[in-house]
mmCIF file of C-alpha atoms in Angstrom:
data_model
loop_
_atom_site.group_PDB
_atom_site.id
_atom_site.type_symbol
_atom_site.label_atom_id
_atom_site.label_comp_id
_atom_site.label_asym_id
_atom_site.label_seq_id
_atom_site.Cartn_x
_atom_site.Cartn_y
_atom_site.Cartn_z
ATOM 1 C CA MET P 193 -0.028 -0.206 0.142
ATOM 2 C CA LYS P 194 1.252 3.420 -1.191
ATOM 3 C CA ILE P 195 -0.137 6.217 0.798
ATOM 4 C CA ALA P 196 -1.144 10.005 -0.399
ATOM 5 C CA PHE P 197 -2.117 12.870 1.892
ATOM 6 C CA LEU P 198 -4.419 15.279 0.468
ATOM 7 C CA PHE P 199 -5.053 18.898 1.710
ATOM 8 C CA ALA P 200 -8.006 20.856 1.700
ATOM 9 C CA GLY P 201 -8.091 24.171 0.280
ATOM 10 C CA GLN P 202 -10.002 27.176 1.079
ATOM 11 C CA GLY P 203 -13.916 27.020 0.661
ATOM 12 C CA ALA P 204 -14.119 23.896 2.559
ATOM 13 C CA GLN P 205 -13.951 25.876 6.007
ATOM 14 C CA TYR P 206 -16.731 25.504 8.494
ATOM 15 C CA VAL P 207 -17.086 26.803 12.229
ATOM 16 C CA GLY P 208 -16.238 24.255 14.765
ATOM 17 C CA MET P 209 -13.789 22.147 12.503
ATOM 18 C CA GLY P 210 -11.173 20.434 14.379
ATOM 19 C CA GLN P 211 -12.977 21.361 18.152
ATOM 20 C CA GLU P 212 -13.308 17.778 19.084
ATOM 21 C CA LEU P 213 -9.545 16.862 18.611
ATOM 22 C CA SER P 214 -8.309 19.949 20.466
ATOM 23 C CA ASN P 215 -7.684 17.364 23.354
ATOM 24 C CA SER P 216 -4.798 15.791 21.495
ATOM 25 C CA SER P 217 -1.596 16.692 22.241
ATOM 26 C CA ALA P 218 -0.717 15.849 18.667
ATOM 27 C CA PHE P 219 -3.658 18.483 17.624
ATOM 28 C CA LYS P 220 -2.596 21.007 20.300
ATOM 29 C CA GLY P 221 0.889 20.771 19.287
ATOM 30 C CA VAL P 222 -0.123 22.799 16.194
ATOM 31 C CA PHE P 223 -3.052 24.629 17.017
ATOM 32 C CA GLU P 224 -1.121 26.648 19.795
ATOM 33 C CA TYR P 225 0.605 28.497 16.948
ATOM 34 C CA LEU P 226 -2.594 30.022 15.737
ATOM 35 C CA PRO P 227 -3.181 33.437 17.155
ATOM 36 C CA SER P 228 -5.682 33.404 20.233
ATOM 37 C CA ASN P 229 -8.384 35.399 18.126
ATOM 38 C CA LEU P 230 -8.576 32.996 15.019
ATOM 39 C CA GLN P 231 -8.868 29.713 17.618
ATOM 40 C CA LYS P 232 -11.995 31.674 18.763
ATOM 41 C CA ILE P 233 -13.236 32.428 15.208
ATOM 42 C CA CYS P 234 -12.232 28.893 14.285
ATOM 43 C CA PHE P 235 -14.268 27.035 16.694
ATOM 44 C CA GLU P 236 -17.109 29.371 17.611
ATOM 45 C CA GLY P 237 -17.090 31.649 14.705
ATOM 46 C CA PRO P 238 -18.944 33.570 13.413
ATOM 47 C CA THR P 239 -19.247 32.421 10.135
ATOM 48 C CA GLU P 240 -18.638 35.644 8.318
ATOM 49 C CA ASP P 241 -15.363 36.155 10.045
ATOM 50 C CA LEU P 242 -14.130 32.708 9.766
ATOM 51 C CA ASN P 243 -15.201 33.161 5.575
ATOM 52 C CA ASN P 244 -12.742 36.403 5.337
ATOM 53 C CA THR P 245 -9.916 35.413 3.637
ATOM 54 C CA LEU P 246 -7.884 36.635 6.344
ATOM 55 C CA ASN P 247 -9.109 34.584 8.619
ATOM 56 C CA ALA P 248 -10.103 31.288 6.733
ATOM 57 C CA GLN P 249 -6.393 30.483 5.126
ATOM 58 C CA PRO P 250 -3.842 30.095 8.469
ATOM 59 C CA CYS P 251 -7.291 28.430 10.203
ATOM 60 C CA ILE P 252 -7.696 25.842 7.428
ATOM 61 C CA VAL P 253 -3.656 25.169 7.515
ATOM 62 C CA ALA P 254 -3.856 24.799 11.105
ATOM 63 C CA VAL P 255 -6.861 22.404 11.715
ATOM 64 C CA SER P 256 -5.677 20.716 8.581
ATOM 65 C CA LEU P 257 -2.132 20.282 10.007
ATOM 66 C CA GLY P 258 -3.313 18.897 13.479
ATOM 67 C CA ILE P 259 -5.816 16.344 11.970
ATOM 68 C CA ALA P 260 -2.543 15.230 10.233
ATOM 69 C CA LYS P 261 -0.218 14.899 13.065
ATOM 70 C CA VAL P 262 -3.318 13.437 14.932
ATOM 71 C CA LEU P 263 -3.400 10.426 12.332
ATOM 72 C CA LYS P 264 0.130 10.270 12.305
ATOM 73 C CA SER P 265 0.338 9.955 16.345
ATOM 74 C CA LYS P 266 -1.817 6.887 15.520
ATOM 75 C CA GLY P 267 0.407 5.327 12.903
ATOM 76 C CA VAL P 268 -0.816 6.371 9.828
ATOM 77 C CA ASP P 269 1.313 8.228 7.585
ATOM 78 C CA CYS P 270 2.035 8.977 3.779
ATOM 79 C CA GLU P 271 5.032 8.963 1.311
ATOM 80 C CA TYR P 272 3.031 11.887 -1.270
ATOM 81 C CA ALA P 273 1.673 14.811 -0.099
ATOM 82 C CA ALA P 274 -0.376 17.484 -1.957
ATOM 83 C CA GLY P 275 -3.071 20.132 -1.179
ATOM 84 C CA LEU P 276 -5.377 22.038 -3.678
ATOM 85 C CA SER P 277 -4.050 25.234 -3.687
ATOM 86 C CA LEU P 278 -3.653 26.598 0.022
ATOM 87 C CA GLY P 279 -3.552 22.773 0.967
ATOM 88 C CA GLU P 280 0.200 22.701 -0.940
ATOM 89 C CA TYR P 281 0.914 24.895 2.226
ATOM 90 C CA THR P 282 -0.380 22.388 4.560
ATOM 91 C CA ALA P 283 1.446 19.666 2.600
ATOM 92 C CA LEU P 284 4.914 21.304 3.085
ATOM 93 C CA ALA P 285 4.421 21.984 6.494
ATOM 94 C CA TYR P 286 3.443 18.233 7.128
ATOM 95 C CA SER P 287 6.929 16.993 5.488
ATOM 96 C CA GLU P 288 8.615 19.459 7.543
ATOM 97 C CA ALA P 289 9.825 21.897 5.309
ATOM 98 C CA ILE P 290 8.658 24.292 6.611
ATOM 99 C CA SER P 291 7.812 24.982 10.425
ATOM 100 C CA VAL P 292 4.250 25.702 11.991
ATOM 101 C CA LYS P 293 5.046 29.079 13.269
ATOM 102 C CA ASP P 294 6.269 30.385 9.516
ATOM 103 C CA VAL P 295 4.016 28.525 7.707
ATOM 104 C CA LEU P 296 0.937 30.128 9.650
ATOM 105 C CA GLU P 297 2.473 33.729 9.387
ATOM 106 C CA LEU P 298 3.083 32.575 5.595
ATOM 107 C CA VAL P 299 -0.614 32.307 4.458
ATOM 108 C CA ARG P 300 -1.645 35.252 6.549
ATOM 109 C CA LYS P 301 0.683 37.480 4.743
ATOM 110 C CA ARG P 302 -0.303 35.219 1.632
ATOM 111 C CA SER P 303 -4.028 36.124 2.145
ATOM 112 C CA GLU P 304 -3.625 39.420 2.514
ATOM 113 C CA ILE P 305 -1.870 39.635 -0.766
ATOM 114 C CA MET P 306 -4.398 38.091 -2.430
ATOM 115 C CA SER P 307 -7.166 40.067 -1.003
ATOM 116 C CA ASN P 308 -5.843 43.348 -2.344
ATOM 117 C CA ALA P 309 -4.644 42.039 -5.411
ATOM 118 C CA VAL P 310 -7.730 41.043 -7.542
ATOM 119 C CA PRO P 311 -9.810 43.454 -9.570
ATOM 120 C CA LYS P 312 -13.180 44.323 -9.509
ATOM 121 C CA ASN P 313 -15.339 42.245 -11.916
ATOM 122 C CA THR P 314 -13.098 39.240 -12.151
ATOM 123 C CA GLY P 315 -14.543 35.953 -10.831
ATOM 124 C CA MET P 316 -14.188 32.099 -11.789
ATOM 125 C CA ALA P 317 -16.676 29.673 -13.009
ATOM 126 C CA ALA P 318 -16.759 25.799 -13.406
ATOM 127 C CA ILE P 319 -17.471 24.245 -16.418
ATOM 128 C CA PHE P 320 -18.687 20.109 -16.372
ATOM 129 C CA ASN P 321 -18.475 16.983 -18.273
ATOM 130 C CA CYS P 322 -16.372 18.816 -20.667
ATOM 131 C CA GLU P 323 -12.956 17.889 -22.292
ATOM 132 C CA ALA P 324 -9.887 20.179 -21.353
ATOM 133 C CA GLU P 325 -9.053 20.853 -25.069
ATOM 134 C CA ILE P 326 -12.704 21.851 -25.796
ATOM 135 C CA ILE P 327 -12.684 24.739 -23.189
ATOM 136 C CA GLU P 328 -9.053 25.782 -23.953
ATOM 137 C CA ASN P 329 -10.391 25.997 -27.807
ATOM 138 C CA VAL P 330 -13.646 27.632 -27.033
ATOM 139 C CA ILE P 331 -11.373 30.348 -24.694
ATOM 140 C CA LYS P 332 -7.987 31.178 -26.778
ATOM 141 C CA ASP P 333 -10.103 33.734 -28.283
ATOM 142 C CA ILE P 334 -11.437 35.428 -25.144
ATOM 143 C CA GLU P 335 -9.477 38.106 -23.926
ATOM 144 C CA ASN P 336 -8.751 38.007 -20.079
ATOM 145 C CA LEU P 337 -9.620 34.762 -19.915
ATOM 146 C CA GLU P 338 -7.658 31.324 -18.291
ATOM 147 C CA ILE P 339 -8.019 28.327 -17.059
ATOM 148 C CA ALA P 340 -7.301 28.146 -13.174
ATOM 149 C CA ASN P 341 -8.162 24.688 -12.326
ATOM 150 C CA TYR P 342 -7.882 21.348 -14.350
ATOM 151 C CA ASN P 343 -9.617 19.523 -11.046
ATOM 152 C CA SER P 344 -11.207 16.326 -12.564
ATOM 153 C CA PRO P 345 -12.075 15.055 -16.270
ATOM 154 C CA LYS P 346 -15.804 16.415 -15.197
ATOM 155 C CA GLN P 347 -14.646 19.462 -13.734
ATOM 156 C CA ILE P 348 -12.630 22.453 -15.125
ATOM 157 C CA VAL P 349 -12.390 25.885 -13.637
ATOM 158 C CA ILE P 350 -12.154 29.121 -15.959
ATOM 159 C CA THR P 351 -10.961 32.382 -14.513
ATOM 160 C CA GLY P 352 -10.558 35.994 -15.545
ATOM 161 C CA SER P 353 -13.048 39.045 -16.207
ATOM 162 C CA MET P 354 -16.826 38.636 -15.517
ATOM 163 C CA ASN P 355 -17.638 39.922 -19.158
ATOM 164 C CA SER P 356 -15.127 37.171 -20.901
ATOM 165 C CA ILE P 357 -16.566 34.293 -18.229
ATOM 166 C CA ASP P 358 -20.206 35.205 -19.545
ATOM 167 C CA GLU P 359 -18.744 34.937 -23.313
ATOM 168 C CA ALA P 360 -17.420 31.509 -22.260
ATOM 169 C CA ILE P 361 -20.176 30.172 -20.615
ATOM 170 C CA LEU P 362 -22.536 31.393 -23.612
ATOM 171 C CA LYS P 363 -20.495 29.582 -26.044
ATOM 172 C CA LEU P 364 -19.961 26.372 -24.097
ATOM 173 C CA LYS P 365 -23.850 26.678 -23.567
ATOM 174 C CA ASP P 366 -24.158 26.292 -27.342
ATOM 175 C CA LEU P 367 -21.879 23.363 -27.487
ATOM 176 C CA GLY P 368 -24.408 21.718 -24.570
ATOM 177 C CA TYR P 369 -22.072 22.344 -21.739
ATOM 178 C CA LYS P 370 -23.073 23.098 -18.119
ATOM 179 C CA SER P 371 -20.921 25.678 -15.964
ATOM 180 C CA LYS P 372 -21.560 27.533 -12.585
ATOM 181 C CA LYS P 373 -20.069 30.638 -11.214
ATOM 182 C CA LEU P 374 -18.326 30.535 -8.260
ATOM 183 C CA ASN P 375 -18.743 32.900 -5.016
ATOM 184 C CA VAL P 376 -15.179 33.854 -4.886
ATOM 185 C CA SER P 377 -13.630 37.594 -4.794
ATOM 186 C CA GLY P 378 -12.177 37.882 -8.054
ATOM 187 C CA ALA P 379 -9.631 35.951 -10.443
ATOM 188 C CA PHE P 380 -7.816 33.618 -8.661
ATOM 189 C CA HIS P 381 -5.012 31.537 -10.196
ATOM 190 C CA SER P 382 -4.879 34.042 -13.401
ATOM 191 C CA SER P 383 -2.163 36.394 -14.617
ATOM 192 C CA TYR P 384 -4.435 39.433 -12.656
ATOM 193 C CA LEU P 385 -1.920 38.002 -10.183
ATOM 194 C CA LYS P 386 1.288 38.823 -11.630
ATOM 195 C CA ASN P 387 2.325 41.772 -9.420
ATOM 196 C CA ALA P 388 0.771 39.648 -6.290
ATOM 197 C CA SER P 389 3.289 36.793 -6.973
ATOM 198 C CA GLU P 390 6.246 39.073 -6.970
ATOM 199 C CA GLU P 391 4.858 40.669 -3.922
ATOM 200 C CA LEU P 392 4.511 37.542 -2.263
ATOM 201 C CA PHE P 393 8.060 36.322 -3.782
ATOM 202 C CA SER P 394 9.490 39.095 -1.746
ATOM 203 C CA VAL P 395 7.710 37.640 1.023
ATOM 204 C CA LEU P 396 9.150 33.965 0.719
ATOM 205 C CA LYS P 397 12.869 35.253 0.294
ATOM 206 C CA ASP P 398 12.711 35.754 4.008
ATOM 207 C CA VAL P 399 11.332 32.333 5.034
ATOM 208 C CA GLU P 400 13.609 29.312 5.850
ATOM 209 C CA PHE P 401 12.835 26.286 3.807
ATOM 210 C CA LYS P 402 14.260 22.902 4.186
ATOM 211 C CA GLU P 403 14.310 19.704 1.975
ATOM 212 C CA PRO P 404 10.606 17.780 2.809
ATOM 213 C CA ASN P 405 10.429 14.512 4.369
ATOM 214 C CA LYS P 406 7.969 13.513 2.040
ATOM 215 C CA LYS P 407 7.607 13.413 -1.809
ATOM 216 C CA ILE P 408 5.406 16.931 -2.718
ATOM 217 C CA VAL P 409 4.154 17.297 -5.655
ATOM 218 C CA PHE P 410 3.131 20.797 -6.878
ATOM 219 C CA ASN P 411 -0.243 22.233 -8.345
ATOM 220 C CA THR P 412 1.898 24.410 -11.111
ATOM 221 C CA VAL P 413 3.656 21.003 -12.713
ATOM 222 C CA GLY P 414 1.099 18.349 -11.583
ATOM 223 C CA LYS P 415 4.025 16.585 -10.547
ATOM 224 C CA THR P 416 7.150 16.277 -8.123
ATOM 225 C CA SER P 417 9.893 18.919 -8.705
ATOM 226 C CA ASP P 418 13.509 19.860 -7.811
ATOM 227 C CA GLU P 419 12.810 23.753 -8.761
ATOM 228 C CA ASP P 420 12.979 26.098 -5.996
ATOM 229 C CA VAL P 421 9.831 25.772 -3.561
ATOM 230 C CA LYS P 422 9.780 29.719 -3.085
ATOM 231 C CA ILE P 423 9.830 29.519 -7.059
ATOM 232 C CA LEU P 424 7.037 27.366 -7.237
ATOM 233 C CA LEU P 425 4.493 29.108 -4.645
ATOM 234 C CA LYS P 426 5.342 32.681 -6.333
ATOM 235 C CA ASN P 427 4.033 30.895 -9.721
ATOM 236 C CA GLN P 428 1.016 28.887 -7.852
ATOM 237 C CA ILE P 429 -1.074 31.903 -7.066
ATOM 238 C CA LYS P 430 -1.163 33.513 -10.887
ATOM 239 C CA SER P 431 -1.036 29.949 -12.452
ATOM 240 C CA GLY P 432 -3.388 26.942 -13.356
ATOM 241 C CA VAL P 433 -4.050 24.193 -10.881
ATOM 242 C CA LYS P 434 -3.195 20.704 -12.284
ATOM 243 C CA PHE P 435 -5.039 18.657 -9.436
ATOM 244 C CA MET P 436 -5.824 16.159 -12.092
ATOM 245 C CA GLN P 437 -2.262 15.911 -13.325
ATOM 246 C CA SER P 438 -1.114 15.778 -9.756
ATOM 247 C CA ILE P 439 -3.427 12.692 -8.749
ATOM 248 C CA GLU P 440 -2.278 11.008 -12.180
ATOM 249 C CA PHE P 441 1.094 11.364 -11.519
ATOM 250 C CA MET P 442 1.156 9.838 -8.300
ATOM 251 C CA ILE P 443 -1.155 6.726 -9.279
ATOM 252 C CA GLU P 444 1.368 6.376 -12.025
ATOM 253 C CA ASN P 445 4.121 6.456 -8.883
ATOM 254 C CA GLY P 446 2.484 3.660 -7.371
ATOM 255 C CA VAL P 447 -0.442 5.476 -5.056
ATOM 256 C CA ASP P 448 -3.202 3.181 -4.714
ATOM 257 C CA THR P 449 -4.766 4.957 -1.112
ATOM 258 C CA PHE P 450 -5.504 8.953 -0.991
ATOM 259 C CA ILE P 451 -6.315 10.273 2.313
ATOM 260 C CA GLU P 452 -8.274 13.775 2.110
ATOM 261 C CA ILE P 453 -7.191 15.413 5.510
ATOM 262 C CA GLY P 454 -8.912 18.475 6.569
ATOM 263 C CA PRO P 455 -12.721 19.647 6.626
ATOM 264 C CA GLY P 456 -14.901 18.995 3.774
ATOM 265 C CA LYS P 457 -14.855 16.142 1.010
ATOM 266 C CA VAL P 458 -14.196 17.943 -2.360
ATOM 267 C CA LEU P 459 -11.094 16.570 -3.049
ATOM 268 C CA SER P 460 -12.349 12.885 -2.587
ATOM 269 C CA GLY P 461 -15.138 13.649 -4.814
ATOM 270 C CA LEU P 462 -12.457 14.951 -7.597
ATOM 271 C CA VAL P 463 -10.384 11.832 -6.956
ATOM 272 C CA LYS P 464 -13.340 9.444 -7.556
ATOM 273 C CA GLN P 465 -13.543 11.196 -10.677
ATOM 274 C CA ILE P 466 -10.526 10.915 -11.903
ATOM 275 C CA ASN P 467 -10.081 7.115 -10.841
ATOM 276 C CA SER P 468 -12.862 5.325 -9.519
ATOM 277 C CA GLU P 469 -10.412 2.572 -8.423
ATOM 278 C CA VAL P 470 -8.192 3.713 -6.035
ATOM 279 C CA ASN P 471 -8.922 4.025 -2.210
ATOM 280 C CA ILE P 472 -10.132 6.990 -1.040
ATOM 281 C CA TYR P 473 -10.873 8.316 2.632
ATOM 282 C CA GLN P 474 -11.609 11.160 4.419
ATOM 283 C CA VAL P 475 -10.630 12.484 7.443
ATOM 284 C CA GLU P 476 -11.575 15.619 9.815
ATOM 285 C CA SER P 477 -13.316 14.033 12.996
ATOM 286 C CA LEU P 478 -12.219 11.805 15.584
ATOM 287 C CA GLU P 479 -14.357 9.051 14.023
ATOM 288 C CA SER P 480 -13.033 9.323 10.894
ATOM 289 C CA ILE P 481 -9.675 9.155 12.045
ATOM 290 C CA GLY P 482 -10.672 5.742 14.091
ATOM 291 C CA LYS P 483 -12.361 4.054 10.740
ATOM 292 C CA VAL P 484 -8.954 4.915 9.111
ATOM 293 C CA VAL P 485 -6.834 3.614 11.566
ATOM 294 C CA ASP P 486 -8.639 0.584 11.593
ATOM 295 C CA LEU P 487 -9.159 -0.114 8.054
ATOM 296 C CA LEU P 488 -5.303 0.558 7.304
ATOM 297 C CA ASN P 489 -3.936 -1.667 10.425
ATOM 298 C CA GLU P 490 -5.838 -4.763 9.295
#
């Protein structure tokens, strides 16, 4: 059995996530690095405050990392680690490439940079059951529009100006494909964030990274990489996320068991769409951790 941990991205957060694990020493070892005001928002809300990008990003990383540490304390570990956008930072922290303290400060700064970067009248939309090649052909002649996420064979996300998104949605509708605008504040993972990526890079330059002790599969390349992690993270916020390619790469390298760690079940659903034959588990509670530990130790 070869295991990969997958870490949740932004949008999966909910008030109370991780709270039932708060007495675990493994969880506490991570969560104590989160400022007390954020701990309170994470466990007690209100939802509006937790959904604020500035709060959501560090809270999701802290909770996901804490859950992974609890799982590890019970004997379940991974060979590969990956995350969806923000989750990539959790994967790096879990693999000890960056300290808990540094990763929480870094994602807080990243969230500030991203919040200030996206212009108004930009956004994202998911396209369903449509091949990437068809979408690429439709959007190539539309200005200010790019692919943000290759999520699965059944879901690809486009990003750009709202006018361009509307134009693409109409063209794809004429071809028989459904789409849905996403509830996000702007065109993330697009060239609109080029300046933001440079700003993030200036922050990354001062952060200490070590060699990870897991094989990290990076969003921008969809595989492991020897490139400087700071360059990969800089490029991540302005480039498309190759989640589908990342999963396919891990399967090609022998991974047969994926464990989604953190709030929500989004990644588990995508993995099932990519390959229905692999084992996929989701852990975010004491009960789900117990089930996975029992199954994998049989």
